[in-house]
Amino acid sequence: VSRGARGGGPRVLVVTAAPDRRPSTELLREVVEELRRRPGAVVEVWFLRGDPDPGRWPDARNVDRLRTWVVPGTLERVGLAAAAHALRGARLRWWWRRVAPAAVVLDDGLGARVMPRGASVIVIGRRNPVPPQGAALEPDPIESPDLVLSTAERAGDPAHGPRHLRGPVIAQSARAVAAGASERATRTREQHRLPIDRQLLVGWGDHAWIDGLDIFVRTLWQVRRDLREEVHGVWFGDLHPADAERIRFDAVRCGIADALHLRPAGDLESRCCGDAVVLPYRSRVDDADLLAPIATGIGVVTFPWCDVDDPAVEVVPWLDADAAARSVASILTEGRSGRTDPAIDRHDVGRRVDDLLRAVAELVG
Amino acid sequence: MANTPYVDRDSTFPTTGPTGAEHNPVTGVRHGVDDSPAPTRPGAGPLRRLLAVTHEATITGAPMNLLHLLTWIQDHTSIETHLVVMHDGPLRHRFERVTEVTVLDRSSLQRGMSVAERGLRQLGSRRAWKPVAVARLLPQLRKLSGFDVIYLNSLTSLTIAEHLPPALAVVSHVHELQVALRQLPPHERSLLEQLPDGWIAASDAVRRMLVDEVGLPEARVRLHHEYIDPAPFVGVATDAREVERLRASIGIPPDASIVMGAGTVEWRKGPELFVQLATECRRRSREPVHFVWVGGDLTGNDWQRVRSDIERAGADLVHFVGVKPDPLDWFSLADVFALTSHEDPFPLVCLEHALMGHPVVTYRNGGMPELLSAAGPEAAAGVVDHLDVAALADRVLELLASDPLLRTVGAQLRQHVLDHHVVDVAAPRLLADLEEVLRTGRHPGVPA
């Protein structure tokens, strides 16, 4: 067990895929910041793909530059993939020896072929464990971590071991958005040219089919019919133009062309400018996607990929737009709930870090 | 501009055309897109030679319609026909039985040039692809000449229209709706507006699109609903043992009702809505209802999407059986045919099921509501609002629960199709309009 040279506490190494802006990566960044504020903890952060922005990720480093180097690339292209992997492995082992961590916090989906021996492994569970394209360094996922930290327990998933810390975490960024989001909603709507005097469903995603935009449209149509109200819907996402065109056609044929607004991908603020959120994803995504709305007290309707246990989240059967519409109607008639504060209190990032440090302390003895 | 005659570039016709008129590159005729009536075109006699163009020779709606038309022309007239097939397919052999066929791009060089042309277009080229197109097409089309009418069957056929030999009239038969129209490259869109002397719409929905969205003169867009050859469907007894065999092959018990869908598994045909319809019916009824979809490539990405929806929804009563060499045997299993397309101009498969006496249900889009509404009140109840899966499920279950209703709707649809949508009824009308375009260049009843 190594102790950090600087503070004498356990050396914790956080390994993640890429310094992207996905909500769960943002959450991880906040966890790291919180860890660094704690006395006694020494934290190092590795990325396996892409150089981190020093402003956002101080002292983090990209340890797999070999991926972009000519030699292993050439080896792979000429059919010597094993040699390329060996070269990368040698380079990574050099890094492991240099850091000698007591505990490794490994982002979900990353493999463990060249993990250091003796270190405890903590996996950050994502609902979408597939990192950005090409980021998975190792083909074999880690099979027996010592601890899993995730937004919810993975039922029937024995690969993640017996110990499991669970519960969604409200990231500081989501918390910041949540504070006063309802007051800023009008301005946000104006910025996005959305009606301010209508109830508004919000959804987001860049892939029309995987993210279920067709179900979103059906839900919107049905809510309008059931409530007999001028409910509008906005979808934030950088859609393929052909997909957007198709969806517009469907909206025209349903008679809701004026009520459906397609906008480019928005920020957290934009996700909180509505009265209900509908995320009819066909694929698993980060539960962190839901954090900003539930912190704001906006009801979220989604499919069973989500297992965030929170009163603001309603899960309906797969592809069941009718059930989604009923849930949305219930949320809209109920109005913004008073669940904002409890949600923030319950899912505080600081508490998660306490749990993490406690677990690390136990793991490293 | 009224009463201004068309002008032919070889001066067969008077040379005083309308100001700002367009020059038709195929016919050599000048005209503007005005609605004004025109006199009979001087020198235009009866239709003797027809050059048809099909974008592909697949067993799909537009090529099948063309096959029926060319077959009827061969059987009932002395008109000489020739067909240009842009992309070869299984229907070519049937075309070859009724007409002379030129299949484009049969050599590797031509195919390579075709790829280069498409690549240049994809890269945003506005001009560079044109010499490639000329070099590719002219040698292949040079031998064709002396046609009275060029009949462009489908929007994609416009791609080669400029390279076809001159003819007295050009007619574009549009079988597509908005999605296809908006994917049409700007150059072809411009050709659609300016090149034909007349347009034929495969349904009123298509006609409204051409008039309202494209801005074509309403009187020159003629409505001709799609049609089929009824012979394979009339008086054919279904082999009960074959039916049982097919049902058993996909695990459907003898007492279960079957709702059928058909077509490719791409978005336009709405296979995912078919799956949602199945799950909606299951939520509403405990009766065993199976859903069978005939057709579609069950290897590509589109299928993976549908399959994942089936698995997620637990829709184990849904069966996608893929392309079948004997689709009519499969069609005979149906109790109800569900058209779940996001858009469909006037699908032949509905006509086929109607002739088999199967009720048809559909969303309110495309051309099929026109058929159902015209067939009778019970048949018309099969039209529900677009994407109202619950209402479609209600109607399906209502039909399956009542044999008399099933029979009534089936009979209404069958009679209507026999009266209006079989080739012996529709082809003479279509041919008469082609003659009319040749004779006048415009619809005879155009208001001044």
XYZ file of N, CA, C and O in Angstrom, chain A residues 207 209 214-215 217-218 221-222 225 242 245-247 249-250 253-254 282-283 317-320 322, chain B residues 178-179 182 267 272-273 276 280 283-284 305 308-309 312-313 342-343 365 385-390:
192
model
N -29.159 11.556 -31.519
C -29.488 10.465 -32.432
C -30.994 10.232 -32.378
O -31.529 9.759 -31.371
N -33.155 8.160 -33.571
C -33.772 6.867 -33.288
C -33.350 6.326 -31.935
O -34.198 5.975 -31.109
N -38.871 9.789 -32.032
C -40.183 9.403 -32.554
C -41.180 9.181 -31.412
O -42.350 9.576 -31.510
N -40.704 8.585 -30.325
C -41.591 8.363 -29.175
C -41.922 9.705 -28.519
O -43.045 9.932 -28.054
N -42.264 12.518 -30.012
C -43.304 13.169 -30.823
C -44.668 12.543 -30.543
O -45.669 13.244 -30.373
N -44.705 11.228 -30.475
C -45.981 10.560 -30.185
C -46.502 10.965 -28.811
O -47.699 11.177 -28.612
N -47.890 14.474 -28.970
C -49.184 14.485 -29.657
C -50.284 13.991 -28.727
O -51.359 14.579 -28.633
N -49.980 12.914 -28.009
C -51.008 12.315 -27.157
C -51.309 13.184 -25.933
O -52.460 13.286 -25.513
N -53.584 15.845 -27.000
C -54.947 15.351 -27.219
C -55.635 15.060 -25.882
O -56.794 15.415 -25.673
N -31.493 14.598 -42.221
C -32.547 13.716 -42.751
C -33.474 13.256 -41.638
O -34.699 13.166 -41.827
N -35.732 16.059 -40.714
C -36.761 16.238 -41.744
C -37.893 15.232 -41.559
O -39.076 15.559 -41.630
N -37.527 13.989 -41.294
C -38.535 12.954 -41.105
C -39.431 13.265 -39.912
O -40.646 13.094 -39.971
N -38.784 13.695 -38.848
C -39.564 13.997 -37.654
C -40.510 15.159 -37.917
O -41.663 15.158 -37.479
N -41.839 15.856 -40.736
C -42.954 15.320 -41.527
C -44.000 14.681 -40.618
O -45.196 14.896 -40.782
N -43.516 13.867 -39.698
C -44.452 13.216 -38.785
C -45.228 14.259 -37.986
O -46.436 14.124 -37.779
N -47.901 15.769 -40.108
C -49.037 14.857 -40.328
C -49.856 14.658 -39.059
O -51.031 14.324 -39.123
N -49.206 14.808 -37.915
C -49.944 14.711 -36.653
C -50.625 16.025 -36.309
O -51.357 16.088 -35.319
N -33.811 4.550 -26.358
C -33.815 3.110 -26.618
C -32.548 2.449 -26.097
O -32.441 1.240 -26.104
N -31.582 3.257 -25.741
C -30.309 2.716 -25.288
C -30.002 3.306 -23.918
O -30.489 4.365 -23.563
N -43.127 1.505 -19.356
C -42.649 0.375 -20.168
C -42.004 0.853 -21.466
O -42.366 1.889 -22.024
N -41.089 0.030 -21.951
C -40.377 0.336 -23.192
C -41.340 0.736 -24.301
O -42.318 0.043 -24.561
N -41.048 1.819 -24.972
C -41.715 2.256 -26.201
C -43.193 2.556 -26.012
O -43.920 2.701 -26.992
N -43.644 2.624 -24.753
C -45.068 2.825 -24.507
C -45.360 4.330 -24.425
O -45.328 4.932 -23.347
N -48.150 5.782 -24.853
C -49.386 6.037 -24.105
C -49.088 6.246 -22.618
O -49.565 7.201 -21.999
N -43.404 13.480 -49.858
C -42.498 14.551 -49.429
C -41.068 14.109 -49.116
O -40.106 14.790 -49.480
N -40.917 13.003 -48.410
C -39.560 12.620 -48.011
C -38.681 12.426 -49.235
O -37.559 12.930 -49.316
N -38.061 15.820 -51.087
C -37.091 16.732 -50.472
C -35.675 16.196 -50.517
O -34.724 16.932 -50.278
N -37.380 3.213 -42.411
C -38.225 4.105 -41.623
C -39.543 4.406 -42.314
O -40.610 4.427 -41.682
N -41.334 -0.023 -37.105
C -41.339 0.153 -35.647
C -42.745 0.472 -35.150
O -43.128 0.113 -34.032
N -43.538 1.121 -35.997
C -44.928 1.389 -35.616
C -45.751 0.104 -35.656
O -46.740 -0.037 -34.928
N -45.059 -1.418 -32.389
C -45.813 -0.709 -31.352
C -47.295 -1.047 -31.420
O -47.980 -1.136 -30.393
N -49.447 -2.624 -28.432
C -50.676 -1.931 -28.029
C -51.860 -2.896 -28.047
O -52.718 -2.866 -27.150
N -51.722 -5.176 -25.046
C -52.173 -4.546 -23.808
C -53.686 -4.507 -23.718
O -54.265 -4.463 -22.642
N -54.341 -4.508 -24.887
C -55.794 -4.316 -24.907
C -56.584 -5.607 -24.945
O -57.783 -5.591 -24.712
N -32.473 -2.293 -35.829
C -33.293 -1.360 -35.042
C -34.640 -1.987 -34.692
O -35.101 -1.925 -33.549
N -34.309 -4.787 -32.194
C -34.088 -4.341 -30.822
C -35.374 -3.797 -30.215
O -35.624 -3.967 -29.024
N -36.207 -3.173 -31.026
C -37.504 -2.720 -30.513
C -38.370 -3.910 -30.107
O -39.051 -3.879 -29.073
N -36.946 -5.241 -26.843
C -37.195 -4.364 -25.699
C -38.654 -4.409 -25.270
O -38.976 -4.397 -24.086
N -39.535 -4.413 -26.285
C -40.962 -4.382 -25.972
C -41.483 -5.763 -25.598
O -42.642 -5.893 -25.221
N -44.994 5.714 -42.456
C -44.950 7.144 -42.149
C -45.440 7.926 -43.360
O -46.049 8.985 -43.217
N -45.107 7.449 -44.536
C -45.686 8.020 -45.747
C -45.651 6.964 -46.837
O -44.689 6.207 -46.955
N -52.313 9.358 -43.663
C -51.234 9.996 -44.440
C -51.148 9.290 -45.769
O -51.646 8.171 -45.938
N -55.936 8.788 -37.028
C -54.977 9.896 -37.062
C -53.543 9.363 -37.135
O -53.230 8.303 -36.587
N -52.704 10.149 -37.765
C -51.303 9.749 -37.927
C -50.646 9.494 -36.575
O -50.744 10.328 -35.660
N -50.029 8.342 -36.451
C -49.305 7.912 -35.257
C -50.203 7.597 -34.060
O -49.698 7.379 -32.948
N -51.513 7.553 -34.278
C -52.399 7.180 -33.176
C -52.446 5.655 -33.099
O -53.391 5.004 -33.564
N -51.414 5.118 -32.507
C -51.264 3.659 -32.447
C -52.412 3.040 -31.661
O -52.929 1.969 -32.022
N -52.844 3.730 -30.627
C -53.923 3.182 -29.801
C -55.211 3.052 -30.613
O -55.908 2.031 -30.540
